[in-house]
Amino acid sequence: MFYSVKTLNDIGEREAIRIIKSILSKGLESIGIGDDCAAFDIDGRYLLVSTDMITASTHIPNSMNPWEIGWFITAINFSDIAAKGGRILGMVLSLGLPVDTSEDFLVSIIKGADSCARRYKTSIVGGDTKENKELTLSGTVFGLVPKEQFMSRKGAKVGDIIAVTGSLGKAAAGFLAMQKGCSRDFTRDLFQPTPRVSEGIRLGELKVIHASMDISDGLSSSLYQLGEVNNVGFEIWLDSIPISNRLIEVCDSQECIDNSVLHFGGDYELLLILPEDKFLEVKHELDLLGTNITKIGRVRRDLEILLKDRNGVYTVLPDLGYEHFKHR
Amino acid sequence: MFYSVKTLNDIGEREAIRIIKSILSKGLESIGIGDDCAAFDIDGRYLLVSTDMITASTHIPNSMNPWEIGWFITAINFSDIAAKGGRILGMVLSLGLPVDTSEDFLVSIIKGADSCARRYKTSIVGGDTKENKELTLSGTVFGLVPKEQFMSRKGAKVGDIIAVTGSLGKAAAGFLAMQKGCSRDFTRDLFQPTPRVSEGIRLGELKVIHASMDISDGLSSSLYQLGEVNNVGFEIWLDSIPISNRLIEVCDSQECIDNSVLHFGGDYELLLILPEDKFLEVKHELDLLGTNITKIGRVRRDLEILLKDRNGVYTVLPDLGYEHFKHR
């Protein structure tokens, strides 16, 4: 007689998170796990808190230099506050470092993190430094947003449009270029993402966004997460998705381009759901910040997530976002 | 020709933290790195933030079960808020997990963390879960304290007394018992520390504490840190230090007892500096919470940290706190 023990390799990251959520007693003040940030009511504002961890073997390619590693962990944390409309107060950064880490390497990580923080007019305010077999960085960012400016993941209404800031495929282009051995110019967007902090604040102030999240895990994965939270479906118009010029340059085929914009993560753009009649106002405001916004689809009543391809044919969009642990 | 590259193995954890501090641009709103917590001014209160990371190879003995691991990472984070007089709002917990981690192991970690949070009437509000070669836990806790109740590390005055809550050597007793293969009863204080959260809040409310920190790194290390921040010295009276009964039971010699209470960390008691004439008031208030407080020394003008031994002889107290990275 034998029985099997499930490991993380079997269950995957999302199931692990589902298990964690099912155990934790939720605090009364907290909006709770499941959004990009936890949110606490403090005198009419929300204190937003979010945390991201990266490790050498799964998140840090060899060609990423330590300055970029520091920038990266900071930027991806900031993106979660941006997606909620928050102003960043600061971040704490903990480092798990192999004993043979050089002082120069450490200095460069910190300079990268500090540069990113300064770029967004905030700072790294503390942290911890511990020995680890594997280079590990854990950032926790916190910010504030007036309650009425908080952009939840939840709030999508049937008929709303789906829009995205900037363009998609920038990080994918960097990844593909890295595989082809192209120059470092191409990996900049992959290793040094620029979270939409000013845009997030402005969008929150407009109070017209029904739901918001960042696209860190890729478009398809983000849509499936939004669909589940909101109990709705979507249709996405492939022809409308704004594509990075770099991606077009790097890809050999239309298939490469389409798969990259639909499923590859790492762009840290904002995925927004809003009433169609507010789109021009939002577009105007983001134009003033020098940022594009593009309609890419619509919220549907039924729960399917459909892709309208370049021939006008609708098919179910598969959920192919990157998931940790699960045997790859 | 060759030159040497300094690694963390050479420079040690404190030098690494000094390097990090020298690079980071401090935010205007923040009290900054160096205290137990970062503190942000929010409408007359401080938002307190602190973070601690632990890893399997350096912090997690094999005999520590996953429930205890979850409790431990939560408790040591809470202790930093307690030392500042803060009320805990919540904690985020990130897990770096080997791919062969079992679902049961994960569930137990989360249950331990959740139990600790509930014990202190708060909750784990979010986190991240990533693959890691080594089990790694990173917690970030945040809390609030009215500005006038904030207990800084800085503020010691010459002539003030030094006091400590509870007793010292509980964690050391657990460590020694573990080496001797004693029953699990003995490791409870080591693996399941109880941060002084209610005590910290009450002490802050009294507004008489000049300086406060937790003794996580051991008494001697904590005194050296406080001495440097305050630009003062201390004298510590060995005979006055409250010693855990368990430690007396486990140790074979007076030397074992003395070294343990002076240098072994992990007790998470509060080290407090206050005017002598306020001591009885403070003692009375902590008595109401069922917690002892004991005078163990005095603040000196010169920068030496002296130990008065059982014969009344003064010697310089060495700084033997545990430091990561440095070749052991």
XYZ file of C-alpha atoms in Angstrom:
656
model
C 0.000 0.000 0.000
C 1.267 3.429 -0.795
C -0.078 6.921 -1.145
C 1.201 9.994 -2.895
C 2.310 13.233 -1.213
C 1.494 16.281 -3.291
C 4.403 18.657 -3.725
C 4.502 22.180 -5.131
C 5.820 20.640 -8.299
C 2.433 18.923 -8.640
C 0.079 21.657 -7.481
C 1.666 24.806 -8.950
C 1.897 28.355 -7.663
C -1.749 29.355 -8.031
C -3.011 26.319 -6.157
C -0.412 27.037 -3.461
C -1.780 30.566 -3.149
C -5.350 29.244 -3.063
C -4.364 26.929 -0.195
C -2.709 29.803 1.652
C -5.763 32.030 1.215
C -8.073 29.314 2.503
C -6.098 29.085 5.761
C -5.475 32.701 6.623
C -7.893 34.512 8.901
C -8.573 37.783 7.235
C -8.154 40.946 9.285
C -11.219 43.110 9.604
C -9.494 46.196 8.288
C -7.999 44.536 5.277
C -9.409 44.145 1.783
C -7.424 40.941 1.859
C -5.409 38.673 -0.367
C -6.280 38.477 -4.061
C -5.811 42.037 -5.271
C -2.425 43.449 -6.313
C -2.128 45.020 -2.869
C -3.517 44.566 0.606
C -5.367 47.705 1.675
C -5.952 49.075 5.193
C -8.339 51.820 6.078
C -6.451 54.700 7.713
C -8.514 57.838 8.237
C -10.295 57.808 4.880
C -7.279 56.605 2.944
C -6.056 53.142 2.135
C -2.585 52.091 3.139
C -1.548 49.831 0.258
C 0.995 47.074 0.785
C 2.417 44.660 -1.742
C 5.343 42.277 -1.829
C 7.307 40.490 -4.556
C 10.141 38.008 -4.292
C 12.598 36.996 -7.023
C 15.235 34.274 -7.003
C 18.307 33.651 -9.138
C 17.307 30.326 -10.687
C 13.802 31.310 -11.753
C 13.817 35.092 -12.311
C 17.330 36.328 -12.868
C 18.981 35.488 -16.228
C 22.784 35.417 -16.239
C 22.907 38.418 -18.539
C 21.041 40.605 -16.029
C 23.593 42.707 -14.187
C 23.294 43.436 -10.446
C 22.252 47.074 -11.020
C 19.382 45.788 -13.168
C 18.450 43.201 -10.521
C 18.095 46.010 -7.967
C 16.055 48.138 -10.377
C 13.873 45.173 -11.317
C 12.803 44.100 -7.810
C 11.956 47.724 -7.035
C 10.072 48.418 -10.258
C 7.878 45.312 -10.105
C 6.863 46.170 -6.546
C 6.062 49.768 -7.511
C 3.869 48.493 -10.331
C 1.418 46.961 -7.845
C 0.882 50.309 -6.105
C 0.571 52.027 -9.493
C -2.195 49.628 -10.521
C -4.242 50.695 -7.463
C -3.878 54.444 -8.000
C -1.552 54.845 -5.015
C 1.308 57.197 -4.187
C 4.377 55.272 -3.061
C 5.640 55.964 0.465
C 8.680 53.709 0.297
C 9.952 50.160 0.053
C 11.873 47.744 2.225
C 14.251 45.359 0.477
C 15.553 42.096 1.927
C 18.471 40.309 0.340
C 19.337 36.642 0.604
C 22.954 36.466 -0.559
C 25.341 33.596 -1.241
C 28.448 33.906 0.974
C 30.667 34.415 -2.066
C 28.732 37.496 -3.210
C 31.231 40.289 -3.823
C 30.955 43.689 -2.220
C 30.789 45.263 -5.699
C 27.848 43.060 -6.628
C 25.986 44.072 -3.468
C 26.754 47.751 -4.048
C 25.414 47.539 -7.609
C 22.165 45.868 -6.518
C 21.556 48.616 -3.980
C 22.439 51.365 -6.475
C 19.964 49.891 -8.965
C 17.203 49.729 -6.350
C 17.982 53.238 -5.155
C 17.986 54.610 -8.716
C 14.565 53.145 -9.385
C 13.225 54.526 -6.100
C 14.640 57.983 -6.842
C 13.270 57.861 -10.392
C 9.821 57.606 -8.783
C 10.630 60.199 -6.088
C 10.666 57.740 -3.220
C 13.232 55.664 -1.331
C 14.319 52.309 0.034
C 13.782 52.773 3.757
C 15.022 49.541 5.253
C 15.601 45.882 4.774
C 17.354 42.770 5.910
C 20.447 40.947 4.669
C 20.845 37.220 5.153
C 22.904 34.366 3.848
C 21.155 32.192 1.245
C 22.282 29.433 -1.104
C 20.607 31.297 -3.910
C 20.465 35.031 -4.622
C 16.991 36.040 -3.366
C 15.428 39.501 -3.253
C 12.209 40.305 -1.444
C 10.715 43.783 -1.695
C 7.697 45.136 0.140
C 6.293 48.445 -1.026
C 3.684 50.587 0.697
C 1.701 53.560 -0.466
C -1.394 55.623 0.185
C -4.496 56.316 -1.852
C -7.664 58.239 -0.965
C -10.413 55.603 -0.716
C -12.440 57.022 -3.570
C -9.370 56.877 -5.852
C -8.550 53.223 -5.101
C -8.698 51.088 -8.253
C -9.712 47.563 -7.285
C -9.420 44.476 -9.460
C -13.162 44.121 -8.941
C -15.812 46.326 -10.504
C -16.015 45.320 -14.180
C -19.452 45.769 -15.726
C -20.801 43.989 -18.791
C -20.294 46.282 -21.791
C -17.274 48.069 -20.292
C -14.229 48.288 -22.495
C -10.806 46.820 -21.735
C -7.813 49.053 -22.362
C -4.082 48.816 -21.930
C -1.401 51.465 -21.430
C 1.710 51.658 -23.628
C 2.454 48.627 -25.786
C 2.818 44.912 -25.181
C 5.691 42.620 -26.090
C 8.558 44.868 -24.929
C 9.748 42.356 -22.352
C 9.182 39.446 -24.749
C 11.310 41.259 -27.332
C 14.079 41.568 -24.757
C 13.813 37.883 -23.902
C 13.924 36.778 -27.533
C 16.808 39.154 -28.283
C 18.709 37.776 -25.289
C 18.303 34.250 -26.680
C 19.616 35.439 -30.046
C 22.571 37.204 -28.433
C 21.525 40.713 -29.524
C 22.955 43.869 -27.915
C 21.969 45.036 -24.441
C 19.772 47.779 -25.943
C 17.204 45.099 -26.591
C 17.017 43.774 -23.038
C 16.460 47.162 -21.428
C 12.660 46.866 -21.315
C 12.923 43.325 -19.917
C 15.449 44.073 -17.183
C 14.540 47.668 -16.440
C 10.753 47.914 -16.581
C 9.124 51.283 -15.944
C 6.016 50.949 -13.769
C 3.132 53.287 -14.566
C 3.242 55.207 -11.291
C 2.196 58.698 -12.486
C -0.386 57.165 -14.780
C -1.847 55.119 -11.919
C -2.194 58.165 -9.699
C -3.868 60.197 -12.481
C -6.221 57.347 -13.355
C -7.231 57.018 -9.702
C -7.927 60.743 -9.507
C -10.280 60.521 -12.494
C -12.502 58.049 -10.562
C -13.818 56.425 -13.733
C -11.854 53.165 -13.792
C -14.011 50.163 -12.851
C -11.130 47.656 -12.446
C -7.363 47.739 -12.753
C -4.371 45.449 -12.461
C -0.866 45.313 -13.877
C -0.039 42.801 -16.602
C 3.040 41.351 -14.938
C 2.021 37.741 -15.666
C 1.029 38.361 -19.287
C -2.236 39.429 -20.888
C -4.029 36.060 -21.018
C -3.188 35.223 -17.401
C -4.270 38.709 -16.258
C -7.571 38.417 -18.102
C -8.330 35.041 -16.527
C -7.602 36.494 -13.087
C -9.835 39.538 -13.744
C -12.559 37.336 -15.211
C -12.656 35.141 -12.113
C -12.689 38.055 -9.634
C -15.443 39.840 -11.550
C -17.433 36.786 -12.626
C -17.472 37.982 -16.236
C -15.899 37.063 -19.571
C -14.054 39.136 -22.151
C -13.562 39.426 -25.852
C -10.154 40.620 -26.967
C -9.497 42.038 -30.435
C -6.078 40.829 -31.560
C -5.857 43.498 -34.263
C -6.246 46.252 -31.654
C -3.472 45.195 -29.255
C -0.662 47.781 -29.339
C 2.530 45.897 -30.252
C 6.043 46.960 -29.327
C 8.169 47.900 -32.354
C 11.063 46.005 -30.830
C 8.977 42.828 -30.800
C 8.169 43.197 -34.494
C 11.885 43.685 -35.144
C 12.918 40.589 -33.180
C 10.181 38.134 -34.208
C 10.482 36.021 -37.358
C 6.776 35.345 -37.695
C 3.324 36.751 -36.967
C 2.777 33.761 -34.682
C 5.780 34.783 -32.603
C 4.376 38.311 -32.300
C 0.860 37.182 -31.410
C 1.960 34.623 -28.815
C 4.277 37.143 -27.218
C 1.712 39.912 -26.786
C -0.957 37.494 -25.600
C 0.989 35.325 -23.186
C 4.435 36.665 -22.306
C 4.584 38.690 -19.118
C 6.954 41.319 -17.832
C 5.578 44.467 -19.462
C 4.143 46.017 -16.272
C 1.553 47.966 -18.218
C -1.878 48.660 -16.703
C -4.884 46.621 -17.756
C -7.949 48.795 -17.240
C -11.688 48.241 -17.401
C -13.833 51.330 -17.798
C -17.100 52.577 -19.295
C -16.723 53.228 -23.028
C -17.993 56.817 -22.722
C -15.104 57.695 -20.391
C -12.384 56.448 -22.722
C -11.639 59.756 -24.496
C -11.349 61.636 -21.208
C -8.918 59.004 -19.905
C -6.978 59.021 -23.164
C -6.655 62.803 -23.028
C -5.325 62.725 -19.467
C -2.761 60.029 -20.234
C -1.715 61.901 -23.403
C -0.711 64.771 -21.118
C 1.664 62.318 -19.382
C 3.006 61.145 -22.758
C 1.435 57.692 -22.386
C -0.749 55.864 -24.871
C -3.855 53.958 -23.976
C -5.575 51.580 -26.385
C -8.944 49.820 -26.376
C -8.364 46.097 -26.838
C -11.684 44.467 -25.989
C -14.935 44.368 -24.089
C -16.472 42.765 -20.983
C -18.943 39.933 -21.734
C -21.741 38.518 -19.616
C -20.827 34.869 -20.148
C -17.639 33.625 -18.578
C -15.672 32.800 -21.708
C -12.537 34.710 -22.644
C -12.540 34.952 -26.407
C -9.981 36.176 -28.905
C -11.121 37.767 -32.163
C -8.311 36.989 -34.600
C -7.219 39.023 -37.614
C -9.863 37.303 -39.762
C -12.652 38.211 -37.371
C -12.929 34.626 -36.089
C -13.569 34.132 -32.340
C -11.746 31.374 -30.441
C -11.233 30.735 -26.729
C -8.049 32.463 -25.548
C -5.945 29.907 -23.649
C -4.525 30.828 -20.225
C -0.790 30.401 -20.822
C 0.695 32.773 -18.267
C 3.888 31.742 -16.532
C 3.327 29.733 -13.396
C 6.057 28.796 -10.970
C 6.639 25.314 -9.520
C 4.507 23.379 -11.923
C 6.618 20.922 -13.892
C 7.645 22.707 -17.020
C 49.598 40.471 -10.504
C 46.421 39.828 -8.604
C 44.080 41.642 -6.298
C 41.503 40.467 -3.821
C 37.753 40.903 -4.176
C 35.994 41.334 -0.867
C 33.039 39.025 -0.398
C 30.326 38.985 2.243
C 32.266 36.210 3.861
C 35.023 38.758 4.517
C 33.000 41.826 5.417
C 30.143 40.362 7.489
C 26.501 41.356 7.781
C 26.940 44.619 9.674
C 29.492 45.986 7.225
C 27.137 44.957 4.402
C 24.349 46.930 6.065
C 26.689 49.908 6.573
C 27.515 49.821 2.844
C 23.814 49.653 1.962
C 23.004 52.589 4.237
C 25.780 54.697 2.718
C 24.283 54.260 -0.758
C 20.593 54.720 -0.156
C 19.045 58.146 -0.550
C 16.866 58.637 2.457
C 13.290 59.716 1.904
C 12.260 62.975 3.495
C 9.348 61.447 5.370
C 11.293 58.546 6.751
C 13.231 58.263 9.982
C 15.389 55.939 7.932
C 17.456 52.820 8.211
C 19.075 51.996 11.540
C 16.128 51.733 13.905
C 14.097 48.543 14.325
C 11.497 49.996 11.975
C 11.249 52.597 9.269
C 8.724 55.261 10.260
C 6.589 57.495 8.032
C 4.660 60.491 9.182
C 0.961 60.024 8.429
C -1.309 62.649 9.961
C 0.369 62.808 13.352
C 1.058 59.103 13.546
C 3.978 57.053 12.367
C 3.456 54.186 9.988
C 6.036 51.648 11.170
C 7.480 49.104 8.752
C 9.952 46.350 9.453
C 11.140 43.276 7.599
C 12.954 40.067 8.538
C 14.128 37.213 6.388
C 15.084 33.693 7.488
C 16.626 30.862 5.487
C 16.843 27.128 6.081
C 20.613 26.759 6.313
C 21.246 29.610 8.748
C 18.066 30.049 10.806
C 15.981 26.915 10.695
C 17.249 23.899 12.667
C 16.068 20.501 11.465
C 14.095 19.972 14.648
C 11.980 23.085 14.028
C 8.669 21.963 12.543
C 6.906 23.912 9.775
C 4.205 25.267 12.116
C 7.004 26.685 14.303
C 8.765 28.150 11.248
C 5.581 30.048 10.380
C 5.117 31.228 13.969
C 8.778 32.253 14.215
C 8.973 34.471 11.098
C 5.774 36.197 12.226
C 6.820 36.654 15.860
C 10.251 38.116 15.103
C 8.676 40.656 12.762
C 6.059 41.618 15.361
C 8.825 42.161 17.901
C 10.193 45.102 15.901
C 6.842 46.918 16.007
C 6.505 46.087 19.717
C 9.879 47.696 20.445
C 8.637 50.983 18.940
C 5.361 51.107 20.867
C 3.272 50.363 17.777
C -0.008 48.576 17.160
C 0.299 45.967 14.425
C -1.849 46.451 11.322
C -0.786 43.280 9.542
C 2.004 41.398 7.861
C 2.834 40.163 4.388
C 4.723 36.890 4.120
C 6.732 35.746 1.119
C 7.860 32.163 0.785
C 10.747 30.836 -1.265
C 10.062 27.110 -1.488
C 12.039 24.177 -2.885
C 10.050 22.396 -5.619
C 9.827 19.242 -3.517
C 8.092 21.051 -0.617
C 4.992 19.068 0.299
C 1.545 20.602 0.452
C 1.308 19.568 4.131
C 4.536 21.399 4.920
C 3.253 24.572 3.247
C -0.092 24.299 5.044
C 1.674 23.958 8.410
C 3.888 27.010 7.801
C 0.847 29.113 6.985
C -1.099 27.783 9.988
C 1.813 28.671 12.276
C 2.049 32.191 10.850
C -1.711 32.630 11.070
C -1.809 31.378 14.679
C 0.852 33.881 15.711
C -0.978 36.695 13.917
C -4.284 35.766 15.571
C -2.586 35.479 18.980
C -1.736 39.176 18.575
C -5.149 40.032 17.109
C -3.909 40.778 13.624
C -3.517 38.898 10.338
C -1.331 37.896 7.408
C -2.754 40.020 4.597
C -0.763 38.956 1.576
C 2.448 37.585 0.263
C 4.281 35.965 -2.572
C 5.264 32.358 -3.263
C 8.290 31.540 -5.381
C 10.559 28.624 -6.117
C 13.891 28.703 -4.252
C 16.719 26.213 -3.795
C 16.505 26.855 -0.082
C 13.464 27.356 2.135
C 13.315 31.161 2.590
C 10.717 33.215 4.453
C 10.505 36.974 4.282
C 7.982 38.835 6.416
C 7.189 42.530 6.378
C 5.077 43.888 9.203
C 3.490 47.318 9.482
C 1.890 49.123 12.340
C 0.854 52.530 13.629
C 1.929 54.565 16.628
C 0.988 58.114 17.671
C 4.164 60.172 17.199
C 4.501 61.046 20.873
C 4.321 57.337 21.777
C 7.053 56.263 19.334
C 10.011 54.705 21.155
C 13.156 55.376 19.163
C 16.509 53.657 19.600
C 17.883 57.134 20.172
C 17.336 59.251 23.259
C 19.463 57.710 26.024
C 20.701 60.235 28.596
C 23.714 59.846 30.853
C 22.483 58.542 34.205
C 19.414 56.785 32.751
C 18.921 53.189 33.768
C 18.840 50.190 31.440
C 16.078 47.673 31.992
C 14.914 44.486 30.368
C 11.512 42.777 30.219
C 11.024 39.133 31.206
C 14.150 37.020 31.529
C 17.140 36.283 29.301
C 18.507 32.936 28.212
C 15.198 31.274 27.277
C 16.202 30.821 23.652
C 19.743 29.796 24.645
C 18.262 27.151 26.939
C 16.250 25.821 24.026
C 19.326 25.757 21.809
C 21.426 23.934 24.384
C 18.621 21.489 25.130
C 18.245 20.791 21.406
C 21.957 19.921 21.216
C 21.533 17.597 24.174
C 18.474 15.967 22.626
C 16.060 17.061 25.375
C 12.280 16.999 24.897
C 10.441 19.538 22.757
C 9.209 21.369 25.869
C 12.646 22.890 26.104
C 12.748 24.313 22.573
C 9.410 26.077 22.838
C 10.893 29.470 23.774
C 13.503 29.172 21.016
C 11.126 28.193 18.223
C 7.994 29.970 19.400
C 9.071 33.320 20.818
C 6.409 35.655 22.205
C 7.032 39.265 21.196
C 6.171 41.933 23.764
C 3.386 43.542 21.762
C 1.012 44.604 24.587
C 3.986 45.667 26.696
C 5.364 47.804 23.858
C 2.044 49.580 23.363
C 1.679 50.281 27.109
C 5.278 51.491 27.385
C 4.743 53.858 24.464
C 1.596 55.232 26.084
C 3.540 56.048 29.257
C 5.837 58.391 27.254
C 8.734 57.939 29.664
C 11.001 55.565 27.729
C 14.070 57.339 26.309
C 15.223 54.506 24.034
C 13.989 51.033 23.154
C 14.937 48.076 20.988
C 14.360 44.339 21.031
C 17.200 42.014 22.031
C 16.922 39.707 19.023
C 20.710 39.654 18.441
C 21.652 39.135 22.086
C 22.302 41.563 24.926
C 25.921 42.511 24.167
C 25.224 43.115 20.474
C 22.127 45.177 21.321
C 24.066 47.301 23.814
C 26.789 48.026 21.257
C 24.166 49.066 18.733
C 22.418 51.323 21.265
C 25.743 52.767 22.433
C 26.704 53.736 18.896
C 23.350 55.317 18.038
C 23.296 57.304 21.286
C 27.000 58.083 21.516
C 27.118 56.830 25.107
C 28.495 53.887 27.054
C 26.875 51.531 29.538
C 27.635 49.599 32.672
C 25.815 46.311 33.066
C 25.457 44.540 36.392
C 25.770 40.804 35.774
C 24.196 39.974 39.121
C 21.044 41.900 38.193
C 20.283 40.245 34.869
C 17.091 38.162 35.148
C 17.993 34.608 34.140
C 15.587 32.059 32.693
C 15.027 29.060 35.002
C 15.256 26.776 32.006
C 18.750 28.077 31.275
C 19.887 27.319 34.812
C 18.438 23.836 34.430
C 20.218 23.170 31.125
C 23.630 24.734 31.800
C 26.427 22.769 33.475
C 28.363 25.814 34.624
C 28.029 29.434 35.698
C 30.117 30.343 32.636
C 27.529 28.722 30.366
C 24.775 30.716 32.052
C 26.655 34.023 31.917
C 27.726 33.666 28.289
C 24.213 32.718 27.293
C 22.462 35.681 28.900
C 25.109 38.130 27.693
C 25.611 37.008 24.109
C 22.998 34.542 22.875
C 20.124 36.106 20.983
C 16.589 35.011 20.263
C 14.764 36.111 23.401
C 12.838 39.008 21.808
C 12.599 40.849 25.100
C 12.625 44.661 25.189
C 15.776 46.537 26.146
C 14.697 49.872 27.590
C 16.480 53.041 28.642
C 14.572 55.355 30.957
C 15.013 57.863 33.787
C 15.518 56.098 37.101
C 12.674 58.000 38.754
C 10.177 56.557 36.252
C 11.132 52.939 36.851
C 8.535 52.126 39.546
C 5.711 53.577 37.456
C 6.818 51.483 34.483
C 7.204 48.387 36.658
C 3.707 48.835 38.050
C 2.185 49.129 34.574
C 3.980 46.036 33.275
C 3.001 44.119 36.428
C -0.607 44.696 35.383
C 0.211 42.857 32.150
C 1.899 40.063 34.117
C 5.360 40.973 32.811
C 8.512 41.545 34.820
C 10.938 44.362 34.204
C 14.403 44.453 35.787
C 17.073 47.144 36.082
C 20.326 45.760 34.712
C 22.596 48.774 34.343
C 23.146 52.446 33.695
C 24.075 54.831 30.856
C 27.634 56.214 31.062
C 29.128 59.342 29.520
C 32.266 57.663 28.131
C 31.774 55.234 25.282
C 32.871 52.010 26.973
C 30.466 49.192 27.605
C 31.452 47.674 30.917
C 30.336 44.561 32.745
C 30.358 44.514 36.538
C 30.905 40.853 37.399
C 29.716 38.968 40.490
C 32.814 40.126 42.407
C 32.165 43.788 41.635
C 35.029 43.912 39.104
C 34.453 45.967 35.930
C 35.697 44.633 32.555
C 34.876 45.607 28.994
C 31.914 43.577 27.733
C 32.855 42.005 24.394
C 30.478 42.339 21.435
C 29.804 38.698 20.616
C 26.356 38.843 19.001
C 25.656 36.498 16.150
C 26.638 37.946 12.810
C 25.771 36.350 9.488
C 28.190 35.804 6.589
C 31.397 36.347 8.518
C 33.518 33.181 8.463
C 32.565 31.243 11.530
